[in-house]
Amino acid sequence: MAEPLEQRAADLLKLLVERYIADGQPVGSRTLSRAASLNLSPATIRNVMADLDELGLVVSPHTSAGRVPTTRGYRYFVDSLLAPEPLSDAERDRIAEDLVPRGRSPQDMVQAASALISRLSKMAGVVTTPRRNLAILRRIQFMPLSDRRVLVILVVNQSEVQNRIVATDRPYGADELERYANVLNEHFAGRDLVSLRTALWQDANDTQVRVNQTLKDAVFMAEQAFKGDEPKGGDYVYAGGGNLLGFQELGDVGRLRGLFDALDRKRDLLQLFDSCLAAEGLQIFIGEESGYRVLDEVSVVTAPYFVEGQVAGVLGVIGPTRMAYSRIIPLVAETARRLTAGLDN
């Protein structure tokens, strides 16, 4: 974060950013001087604006125009000057109502959250799908099949069932497989599948496990079932891309085409969202801060959502850098919170 500004410079920057967010027009010294709360002379305002310009916080798009915030200016505003607006009761009720589970699948909940946050923000809403390998193991069961194969039945999260078939080097009896399942359920139930794979690998190489042949064999069987469960972000759904057409600063056809292509192609944006999974709390990328050229003219605000206490994905809004951060930030945070509650229930 930049060095703290003097109070009057901070007040002027805050007013300029808020005014520009509101109407999208460069803000001149005359407009700022009309703000009764500032009580500054036009000459003082011009001098302070020149200082803000020199610091790279504002810029004049044309020689005789007023000034607009730069990416650095927005960042200072968001980090030091922003006062988030609480959501209205109607907005909170709408979010809570739309994200009641009603027996819907996690994929349906993600779709609903994406559409909801797009409608409420009037921008593009993006939600990554829950990572399958963060499911919490409740119970594992093995059943013998023909041709040296074993059916592995996993009960994860609350009641989701996954079936996998494992090829083995010898036939196994039902009693033997039941012993394996019992020992795995005793040692590993309640873990997510990512940490479970690590625990299996560690225990398989632990001296105590070598003594317990049943547990060692059970771990080997489970290892075969969990092959291919490496951590990965997966996919995302988005809604409201057309909303971005309404912002004049995003009106360049080539720029919008590039953004829509990135949304459809997903690869670059998935990398960005995956980086949010490892971070704590709400993340804001303003313009070129994202590191992806296609996002240079937009901001991305994301918050994680959880399944059974584990980060399972991220939910966010994509819109112009001139977005109303004071409203979008609490909107993203509340929608992520309600999606978490809906998935857990």
mmCIF file of C-alpha atoms in Angstrom:
data_model
loop_
_atom_site.group_PDB
_atom_site.id
_atom_site.type_symbol
_atom_site.label_atom_id
_atom_site.label_comp_id
_atom_site.label_asym_id
_atom_site.label_seq_id
_atom_site.Cartn_x
_atom_site.Cartn_y
_atom_site.Cartn_z
ATOM 1 C CA MET A 1 0.000 0.000 0.000
ATOM 2 C CA ALA A 2 1.185 3.547 -0.767
ATOM 3 C CA GLU A 3 2.379 5.953 1.907
ATOM 4 C CA PRO A 4 -0.546 7.583 3.775
ATOM 5 C CA LEU A 5 -1.756 10.829 2.234
ATOM 6 C CA GLU A 6 -2.281 14.067 4.086
ATOM 7 C CA GLN A 7 -5.883 14.422 5.206
ATOM 8 C CA ARG A 8 -6.958 16.966 2.603
ATOM 9 C CA ALA A 9 -5.319 14.967 -0.195
ATOM 10 C CA ALA A 10 -7.071 11.815 1.032
ATOM 11 C CA ASP A 11 -10.401 13.686 1.219
ATOM 12 C CA LEU A 12 -10.004 14.983 -2.318
ATOM 13 C CA LEU A 13 -9.014 11.600 -3.713
ATOM 14 C CA LYS A 14 -11.970 9.932 -1.988
ATOM 15 C CA LEU A 15 -14.381 12.526 -3.367
ATOM 16 C CA LEU A 16 -12.905 12.283 -6.856
ATOM 17 C CA VAL A 17 -13.129 8.474 -6.957
ATOM 18 C CA GLU A 18 -16.694 8.458 -5.614
ATOM 19 C CA ARG A 19 -17.773 11.117 -8.118
ATOM 20 C CA TYR A 20 -16.125 9.304 -11.014
ATOM 21 C CA ILE A 21 -17.697 5.993 -9.999
ATOM 22 C CA ALA A 22 -21.095 7.701 -9.875
ATOM 23 C CA ASP A 23 -21.125 9.359 -13.315
ATOM 24 C CA GLY A 24 -18.095 8.146 -15.277
ATOM 25 C CA GLN A 25 -16.943 11.652 -16.220
ATOM 26 C CA PRO A 26 -13.515 13.176 -15.466
ATOM 27 C CA VAL A 27 -13.719 15.264 -12.307
ATOM 28 C CA GLY A 28 -12.473 18.857 -12.433
ATOM 29 C CA SER A 29 -11.287 21.174 -9.678
ATOM 30 C CA ARG A 30 -14.480 23.227 -9.964
ATOM 31 C CA THR A 31 -16.600 20.175 -9.205
ATOM 32 C CA LEU A 32 -14.458 19.355 -6.190
ATOM 33 C CA SER A 33 -14.548 22.940 -4.903
ATOM 34 C CA ARG A 34 -18.354 22.781 -4.731
ATOM 35 C CA ALA A 35 -18.180 20.079 -2.093
ATOM 36 C CA ALA A 36 -19.226 21.944 1.034
ATOM 37 C CA SER A 37 -17.488 19.501 3.383
ATOM 38 C CA LEU A 38 -14.017 20.243 2.024
ATOM 39 C CA ASN A 39 -13.855 23.999 2.619
ATOM 40 C CA LEU A 40 -10.798 24.378 0.395
ATOM 41 C CA SER A 41 -9.974 27.196 -2.018
ATOM 42 C CA PRO A 42 -9.813 26.438 -5.767
ATOM 43 C CA ALA A 43 -6.075 27.196 -5.732
ATOM 44 C CA THR A 44 -5.487 24.705 -2.912
ATOM 45 C CA ILE A 45 -7.522 22.065 -4.734
ATOM 46 C CA ARG A 46 -5.504 22.564 -7.930
ATOM 47 C CA ASN A 47 -2.238 22.201 -6.008
ATOM 48 C CA VAL A 48 -3.381 19.037 -4.228
ATOM 49 C CA MET A 49 -4.645 17.567 -7.494
ATOM 50 C CA ALA A 50 -1.272 18.243 -9.075
ATOM 51 C CA ASP A 51 0.348 16.361 -6.181
ATOM 52 C CA LEU A 52 -2.023 13.403 -6.635
ATOM 53 C CA ASP A 53 -1.214 13.413 -10.337
ATOM 54 C CA GLU A 54 2.505 13.352 -9.594
ATOM 55 C CA LEU A 55 1.985 10.412 -7.214
ATOM 56 C CA GLY A 56 0.287 8.472 -10.004
ATOM 57 C CA LEU A 57 -3.069 8.300 -8.207
ATOM 58 C CA VAL A 58 -5.005 10.332 -10.791
ATOM 59 C CA VAL A 59 -4.505 11.236 -14.428
ATOM 60 C CA SER A 60 -5.969 13.650 -16.976
ATOM 61 C CA PRO A 61 -7.328 11.745 -19.993
ATOM 62 C CA HIS A 62 -7.171 14.950 -22.087
ATOM 63 C CA THR A 63 -5.223 18.191 -21.796
ATOM 64 C CA SER A 64 -8.116 20.371 -20.628
ATOM 65 C CA ALA A 65 -10.215 17.680 -18.953
ATOM 66 C CA GLY A 66 -10.625 16.863 -15.299
ATOM 67 C CA ARG A 67 -8.951 13.860 -13.733
ATOM 68 C CA VAL A 68 -9.834 10.195 -13.319
ATOM 69 C CA PRO A 69 -8.422 7.610 -10.877
ATOM 70 C CA THR A 70 -5.583 5.358 -11.983
ATOM 71 C CA THR A 71 -5.245 1.745 -10.876
ATOM 72 C CA ARG A 72 -3.024 2.993 -8.046
ATOM 73 C CA GLY A 73 -5.666 5.550 -7.146
ATOM 74 C CA TYR A 74 -8.393 2.922 -6.966
ATOM 75 C CA ARG A 75 -6.112 0.684 -4.899
ATOM 76 C CA TYR A 76 -5.444 3.438 -2.365
ATOM 77 C CA PHE A 77 -9.167 4.205 -2.241
ATOM 78 C CA VAL A 78 -10.110 0.536 -1.667
ATOM 79 C CA ASP A 79 -7.376 -0.117 0.910
ATOM 80 C CA SER A 80 -7.525 3.132 2.899
ATOM 81 C CA LEU A 81 -10.617 5.209 2.180
ATOM 82 C CA LEU A 82 -13.464 2.847 1.396
ATOM 83 C CA ALA A 83 -16.462 2.545 3.712
ATOM 84 C CA PRO A 84 -18.500 -0.510 2.609
ATOM 85 C CA GLU A 85 -22.247 0.047 2.527
ATOM 86 C CA PRO A 86 -24.324 -2.490 4.441
ATOM 87 C CA LEU A 87 -26.716 -4.459 2.253
ATOM 88 C CA SER A 88 -30.389 -3.643 2.587
ATOM 89 C CA ASP A 89 -32.708 -6.094 4.323
ATOM 90 C CA ALA A 90 -34.362 -6.723 0.950
ATOM 91 C CA GLU A 91 -31.023 -7.677 -0.632
ATOM 92 C CA ARG A 92 -30.121 -9.979 2.243
ATOM 93 C CA ASP A 93 -33.524 -11.654 2.058
ATOM 94 C CA ARG A 94 -33.207 -12.080 -1.702
ATOM 95 C CA ILE A 95 -29.788 -13.723 -1.386
ATOM 96 C CA ALA A 96 -30.956 -16.006 1.416
ATOM 97 C CA GLU A 97 -34.093 -17.027 -0.496
ATOM 98 C CA ASP A 98 -32.321 -17.737 -3.786
ATOM 99 C CA LEU A 99 -29.677 -19.906 -2.127
ATOM 100 C CA VAL A 100 -31.921 -22.147 -0.042
ATOM 101 C CA PRO A 101 -30.889 -25.691 -1.098
ATOM 102 C CA ARG A 102 -34.390 -27.140 -1.809
ATOM 103 C CA GLY A 103 -32.743 -30.444 -2.638
ATOM 104 C CA ARG A 104 -30.667 -28.949 -5.454
ATOM 105 C CA SER A 105 -27.294 -30.399 -6.410
ATOM 106 C CA PRO A 106 -24.067 -28.445 -5.724
ATOM 107 C CA GLN A 107 -23.846 -27.667 -9.468
ATOM 108 C CA ASP A 108 -27.366 -26.204 -9.406
ATOM 109 C CA MET A 109 -26.484 -24.124 -6.339
ATOM 110 C CA VAL A 110 -23.407 -22.755 -8.087
ATOM 111 C CA GLN A 111 -25.486 -21.854 -11.158
ATOM 112 C CA ALA A 112 -28.037 -20.103 -8.941
ATOM 113 C CA ALA A 113 -25.323 -18.131 -7.116
ATOM 114 C CA SER A 114 -23.744 -17.000 -10.380
ATOM 115 C CA ALA A 115 -27.056 -15.788 -11.798
ATOM 116 C CA LEU A 116 -28.015 -14.127 -8.505
ATOM 117 C CA ILE A 117 -24.850 -12.114 -8.036
ATOM 118 C CA SER A 118 -24.961 -11.069 -11.682
ATOM 119 C CA ARG A 119 -28.498 -9.717 -11.275
ATOM 120 C CA LEU A 120 -27.741 -7.896 -8.043
ATOM 121 C CA SER A 121 -24.434 -6.397 -9.207
ATOM 122 C CA LYS A 122 -25.580 -5.768 -12.809
ATOM 123 C CA MET A 123 -22.172 -7.114 -13.861
ATOM 124 C CA ALA A 124 -20.775 -10.573 -14.651
ATOM 125 C CA GLY A 125 -21.070 -13.145 -11.869
ATOM 126 C CA VAL A 126 -18.580 -16.027 -11.720
ATOM 127 C CA VAL A 127 -18.544 -19.046 -9.386
ATOM 128 C CA THR A 128 -16.058 -21.907 -9.538
ATOM 129 C CA THR A 129 -17.572 -25.354 -9.089
ATOM 130 C CA PRO A 130 -16.814 -27.128 -5.790
ATOM 131 C CA ARG A 131 -13.567 -29.031 -5.957
ATOM 132 C CA ARG A 132 -14.445 -32.711 -6.005
ATOM 133 C CA ASN A 133 -11.297 -33.672 -4.146
ATOM 134 C CA LEU A 134 -12.275 -31.526 -1.153
ATOM 135 C CA ALA A 135 -15.209 -33.786 -0.394
ATOM 136 C CA ILE A 136 -15.239 -35.066 3.188
ATOM 137 C CA LEU A 137 -15.126 -38.845 3.527
ATOM 138 C CA ARG A 138 -17.943 -40.201 5.694
ATOM 139 C CA ARG A 139 -17.666 -43.898 4.940
ATOM 140 C CA ILE A 140 -15.903 -46.264 2.575
ATOM 141 C CA GLN A 141 -17.073 -49.731 1.553
ATOM 142 C CA PHE A 142 -15.550 -52.415 -0.685
ATOM 143 C CA MET A 143 -17.438 -55.061 -2.656
ATOM 144 C CA PRO A 144 -15.789 -57.879 -4.650
ATOM 145 C CA LEU A 145 -16.504 -58.059 -8.377
ATOM 146 C CA SER A 146 -15.471 -60.604 -10.998
ATOM 147 C CA ASP A 147 -12.135 -60.605 -12.837
ATOM 148 C CA ARG A 148 -10.084 -59.363 -9.870
ATOM 149 C CA ARG A 149 -11.943 -56.109 -9.557
ATOM 150 C CA VAL A 150 -13.295 -54.343 -6.463
ATOM 151 C CA LEU A 151 -16.120 -51.826 -6.282
ATOM 152 C CA VAL A 152 -15.236 -48.924 -3.958
ATOM 153 C CA ILE A 153 -18.246 -47.042 -2.562
ATOM 154 C CA LEU A 154 -17.472 -43.643 -1.032
ATOM 155 C CA VAL A 155 -20.011 -41.672 0.974
ATOM 156 C CA VAL A 156 -18.791 -38.066 1.087
ATOM 157 C CA ASN A 157 -20.041 -34.802 2.601
ATOM 158 C CA GLN A 158 -23.559 -35.372 3.900
ATOM 159 C CA SER A 159 -24.884 -38.085 1.614
ATOM 160 C CA GLU A 160 -23.176 -37.918 -1.794
ATOM 161 C CA VAL A 161 -22.191 -41.364 -3.086
ATOM 162 C CA GLN A 162 -19.258 -41.985 -5.442
ATOM 163 C CA ASN A 163 -18.539 -45.398 -6.989
ATOM 164 C CA ARG A 164 -15.121 -46.407 -8.294
ATOM 165 C CA ILE A 165 -13.803 -49.701 -9.663
ATOM 166 C CA VAL A 166 -10.291 -50.840 -8.794
ATOM 167 C CA ALA A 167 -8.355 -53.562 -10.643
ATOM 168 C CA THR A 168 -6.415 -55.746 -8.199
ATOM 169 C CA ASP A 169 -3.561 -58.239 -8.534
ATOM 170 C CA ARG A 170 -5.558 -61.037 -6.882
ATOM 171 C CA PRO A 171 -9.160 -61.831 -5.946
ATOM 172 C CA TYR A 172 -10.437 -60.534 -2.592
ATOM 173 C CA GLY A 173 -13.200 -62.035 -0.456
ATOM 174 C CA ALA A 174 -16.095 -60.069 1.017
ATOM 175 C CA ASP A 175 -14.947 -60.665 4.622
ATOM 176 C CA GLU A 176 -11.428 -59.461 3.835
ATOM 177 C CA LEU A 177 -12.721 -56.309 2.139
ATOM 178 C CA GLU A 178 -15.057 -55.627 5.054
ATOM 179 C CA ARG A 179 -12.086 -55.676 7.436
ATOM 180 C CA TYR A 180 -10.269 -53.164 5.209
ATOM 181 C CA ALA A 181 -13.284 -50.869 5.129
ATOM 182 C CA ASN A 182 -13.700 -51.013 8.908
ATOM 183 C CA VAL A 183 -10.092 -50.098 9.603
ATOM 184 C CA LEU A 184 -10.141 -47.237 7.060
ATOM 185 C CA ASN A 185 -13.375 -45.841 8.482
ATOM 186 C CA GLU A 186 -11.883 -46.001 11.974
ATOM 187 C CA HIS A 187 -8.686 -44.169 11.012
ATOM 188 C CA PHE A 188 -9.694 -41.779 8.222
ATOM 189 C CA ALA A 189 -13.417 -40.910 8.271
ATOM 190 C CA GLY A 190 -13.923 -37.139 8.527
ATOM 191 C CA ARG A 191 -10.921 -36.163 6.370
ATOM 192 C CA ASP A 192 -11.156 -34.420 3.033
ATOM 193 C CA LEU A 193 -9.939 -36.509 0.122
ATOM 194 C CA VAL A 194 -6.872 -34.325 -0.492
ATOM 195 C CA SER A 195 -5.425 -34.639 3.022
ATOM 196 C CA LEU A 196 -6.594 -38.273 3.078
ATOM 197 C CA ARG A 197 -4.330 -39.164 0.148
ATOM 198 C CA THR A 198 -1.390 -37.577 1.977
ATOM 199 C CA ALA A 199 -2.251 -39.415 5.181
ATOM 200 C CA LEU A 200 -2.519 -42.723 3.331
ATOM 201 C CA TRP A 201 0.877 -42.251 1.758
ATOM 202 C CA GLN A 202 2.480 -41.298 5.082
ATOM 203 C CA ASP A 203 0.868 -44.164 6.966
ATOM 204 C CA ALA A 204 1.844 -46.645 4.281
ATOM 205 C CA ASN A 205 5.474 -45.763 4.979
ATOM 206 C CA ASP A 206 5.155 -45.617 8.751
ATOM 207 C CA THR A 207 6.761 -48.360 10.836
ATOM 208 C CA GLN A 208 3.611 -48.960 12.887
ATOM 209 C CA VAL A 209 1.606 -49.604 9.735
ATOM 210 C CA ARG A 210 4.117 -52.203 8.650
ATOM 211 C CA VAL A 211 3.308 -54.117 11.824
ATOM 212 C CA ASN A 212 -0.430 -53.907 11.196
ATOM 213 C CA GLN A 213 -0.785 -55.896 7.989
ATOM 214 C CA THR A 214 -4.549 -55.376 7.788
ATOM 215 C CA LEU A 215 -4.184 -51.604 7.907
ATOM 216 C CA LYS A 216 -1.311 -51.740 5.438
ATOM 217 C CA ASP A 217 -3.391 -53.732 2.961
ATOM 218 C CA ALA A 218 -6.384 -51.451 3.517
ATOM 219 C CA VAL A 219 -4.241 -48.383 2.832
ATOM 220 C CA PHE A 220 -2.987 -49.963 -0.391
ATOM 221 C CA MET A 221 -6.553 -50.654 -1.512
ATOM 222 C CA ALA A 222 -7.650 -47.097 -0.724
ATOM 223 C CA GLU A 223 -4.624 -45.687 -2.561
ATOM 224 C CA GLN A 224 -5.821 -47.424 -5.730
ATOM 225 C CA ALA A 225 -9.285 -45.901 -5.282
ATOM 226 C CA PHE A 226 -7.963 -42.359 -4.848
ATOM 227 C CA LYS A 227 -5.549 -42.310 -7.775
ATOM 228 C CA GLY A 228 -6.223 -39.233 -9.912
ATOM 229 C CA ASP A 229 -7.567 -37.148 -7.025
ATOM 230 C CA GLU A 230 -4.796 -34.561 -7.223
ATOM 231 C CA PRO A 231 -5.912 -31.056 -6.148
ATOM 232 C CA LYS A 232 -7.291 -29.010 -9.002
ATOM 233 C CA GLY A 233 -9.626 -26.073 -9.439
ATOM 234 C CA GLY A 234 -11.907 -27.665 -12.019
ATOM 235 C CA ASP A 235 -14.401 -25.401 -13.730
ATOM 236 C CA TYR A 236 -16.582 -22.329 -13.275
ATOM 237 C CA VAL A 237 -19.891 -20.982 -14.435
ATOM 238 C CA TYR A 238 -20.639 -17.373 -15.217
ATOM 239 C CA ALA A 239 -23.696 -15.260 -15.921
ATOM 240 C CA GLY A 240 -24.358 -11.702 -16.991
ATOM 241 C CA GLY A 241 -21.560 -11.185 -19.488
ATOM 242 C CA GLY A 242 -23.962 -9.043 -21.498
ATOM 243 C CA ASN A 243 -24.219 -6.624 -18.566
ATOM 244 C CA LEU A 244 -20.700 -5.442 -19.360
ATOM 245 C CA LEU A 245 -21.929 -4.017 -22.670
ATOM 246 C CA GLY A 246 -23.657 -1.246 -20.732
ATOM 247 C CA PHE A 247 -20.438 0.362 -19.479
ATOM 248 C CA GLN A 248 -19.033 2.908 -21.902
ATOM 249 C CA GLU A 249 -15.444 2.386 -20.766
ATOM 250 C CA LEU A 250 -15.762 -1.256 -21.865
ATOM 251 C CA GLY A 251 -17.374 -0.317 -25.163
ATOM 252 C CA ASP A 252 -14.353 -1.169 -27.310
ATOM 253 C CA VAL A 253 -15.480 -4.149 -29.400
ATOM 254 C CA GLY A 254 -12.041 -5.748 -29.556
ATOM 255 C CA ARG A 255 -11.532 -5.447 -25.804
ATOM 256 C CA LEU A 256 -14.931 -6.960 -25.039
ATOM 257 C CA ARG A 257 -14.380 -9.783 -27.503
ATOM 258 C CA GLY A 258 -11.132 -10.635 -25.761
ATOM 259 C CA LEU A 259 -12.845 -10.641 -22.370
ATOM 260 C CA PHE A 260 -15.718 -12.830 -23.563
ATOM 261 C CA ASP A 261 -13.249 -15.210 -25.218
ATOM 262 C CA ALA A 262 -11.368 -15.476 -21.904
ATOM 263 C CA LEU A 263 -14.605 -16.188 -20.039
ATOM 264 C CA ASP A 264 -15.478 -18.940 -22.507
ATOM 265 C CA ARG A 265 -11.966 -20.389 -22.766
ATOM 266 C CA LYS A 266 -11.639 -20.344 -18.942
ATOM 267 C CA ARG A 267 -7.967 -21.348 -18.710
ATOM 268 C CA ASP A 268 -6.511 -17.966 -17.686
ATOM 269 C CA LEU A 269 -9.353 -17.061 -15.371
ATOM 270 C CA LEU A 270 -9.206 -20.457 -13.685
ATOM 271 C CA GLN A 271 -5.569 -19.773 -12.861
ATOM 272 C CA LEU A 272 -6.576 -16.458 -11.305
ATOM 273 C CA PHE A 273 -9.401 -18.039 -9.305
ATOM 274 C CA ASP A 274 -7.152 -20.894 -8.186
ATOM 275 C CA SER A 275 -4.783 -18.310 -6.722
ATOM 276 C CA CYS A 276 -7.728 -16.973 -4.696
ATOM 277 C CA LEU A 277 -8.313 -20.440 -3.224
ATOM 278 C CA ALA A 278 -4.955 -20.260 -1.473
ATOM 279 C CA ALA A 279 -5.495 -16.710 -0.187
ATOM 280 C CA GLU A 280 -7.459 -15.746 2.884
ATOM 281 C CA GLY A 281 -10.710 -13.843 2.634
ATOM 282 C CA LEU A 282 -11.923 -11.435 0.001
ATOM 283 C CA GLN A 283 -9.602 -10.582 -2.906
ATOM 284 C CA ILE A 284 -9.752 -7.531 -5.206
ATOM 285 C CA PHE A 285 -7.842 -7.309 -8.488
ATOM 286 C CA ILE A 286 -7.981 -3.872 -10.097
ATOM 287 C CA GLY A 287 -7.042 -3.573 -13.759
ATOM 288 C CA GLU A 288 -3.583 -4.856 -14.545
ATOM 289 C CA GLU A 289 -3.107 -6.143 -10.972
ATOM 290 C CA SER A 290 -4.556 -9.477 -12.111
ATOM 291 C CA GLY A 291 -1.555 -10.090 -14.367
ATOM 292 C CA TYR A 292 -3.779 -10.948 -17.352
ATOM 293 C CA ARG A 293 -3.888 -8.416 -20.170
ATOM 294 C CA VAL A 294 -7.478 -9.265 -21.032
ATOM 295 C CA LEU A 295 -8.481 -8.032 -17.544
ATOM 296 C CA ASP A 296 -6.555 -4.734 -17.709
ATOM 297 C CA GLU A 297 -9.747 -2.667 -17.996
ATOM 298 C CA VAL A 298 -11.837 -4.515 -15.406
ATOM 299 C CA SER A 299 -11.819 -5.326 -11.715
ATOM 300 C CA VAL A 300 -12.437 -8.734 -10.184
ATOM 301 C CA VAL A 301 -13.780 -9.075 -6.636
ATOM 302 C CA THR A 302 -13.808 -12.604 -5.188
ATOM 303 C CA ALA A 303 -14.575 -14.345 -1.908
ATOM 304 C CA PRO A 304 -14.136 -18.028 -1.014
ATOM 305 C CA TYR A 305 -16.995 -20.335 -0.164
ATOM 306 C CA PHE A 306 -16.688 -23.449 1.943
ATOM 307 C CA VAL A 307 -17.935 -27.018 2.178
ATOM 308 C CA GLU A 308 -17.691 -28.630 5.610
ATOM 309 C CA GLY A 309 -15.215 -25.976 6.741
ATOM 310 C CA GLN A 310 -12.878 -26.453 3.756
ATOM 311 C CA VAL A 311 -12.381 -23.876 0.995
ATOM 312 C CA ALA A 312 -14.206 -25.423 -1.960
ATOM 313 C CA GLY A 313 -14.304 -22.620 -4.525
ATOM 314 C CA VAL A 314 -14.582 -18.888 -5.104
ATOM 315 C CA LEU A 315 -17.425 -16.595 -6.050
ATOM 316 C CA GLY A 316 -16.899 -13.229 -7.668
ATOM 317 C CA VAL A 317 -17.945 -10.267 -9.762
ATOM 318 C CA ILE A 318 -16.214 -8.998 -12.915
ATOM 319 C CA GLY A 319 -16.956 -5.405 -13.850
ATOM 320 C CA PRO A 320 -15.334 -2.125 -14.844
ATOM 321 C CA THR A 321 -12.651 -0.614 -12.632
ATOM 322 C CA ARG A 322 -15.263 2.094 -12.068
ATOM 323 C CA MET A 323 -17.444 -0.321 -10.088
ATOM 324 C CA ALA A 324 -19.100 0.729 -6.828
ATOM 325 C CA TYR A 325 -16.679 -1.135 -4.562
ATOM 326 C CA SER A 326 -18.506 -0.038 -1.417
ATOM 327 C CA ARG A 327 -21.548 -2.029 -2.576
ATOM 328 C CA ILE A 328 -19.945 -4.870 -4.535
ATOM 329 C CA ILE A 329 -17.608 -5.979 -1.727
ATOM 330 C CA PRO A 330 -20.357 -6.695 0.855
ATOM 331 C CA LEU A 331 -22.520 -8.201 -1.905
ATOM 332 C CA VAL A 332 -19.809 -10.713 -2.842
ATOM 333 C CA ALA A 333 -19.069 -11.507 0.801
ATOM 334 C CA GLU A 334 -22.726 -12.121 1.715
ATOM 335 C CA THR A 335 -23.430 -14.239 -1.369
ATOM 336 C CA ALA A 336 -20.386 -16.412 -0.637
ATOM 337 C CA ARG A 337 -21.541 -16.795 2.958
ATOM 338 C CA ARG A 338 -25.025 -17.851 1.897
ATOM 339 C CA LEU A 339 -23.692 -20.252 -0.736
ATOM 340 C CA THR A 340 -21.572 -21.870 1.982
ATOM 341 C CA ALA A 341 -24.636 -22.267 4.190
ATOM 342 C CA GLY A 342 -26.677 -23.689 1.327
ATOM 343 C CA LEU A 343 -24.042 -26.272 0.382
ATOM 344 C CA ASP A 344 -23.522 -27.329 3.991
ATOM 345 C CA ASN A 345 -27.259 -27.819 4.455
#
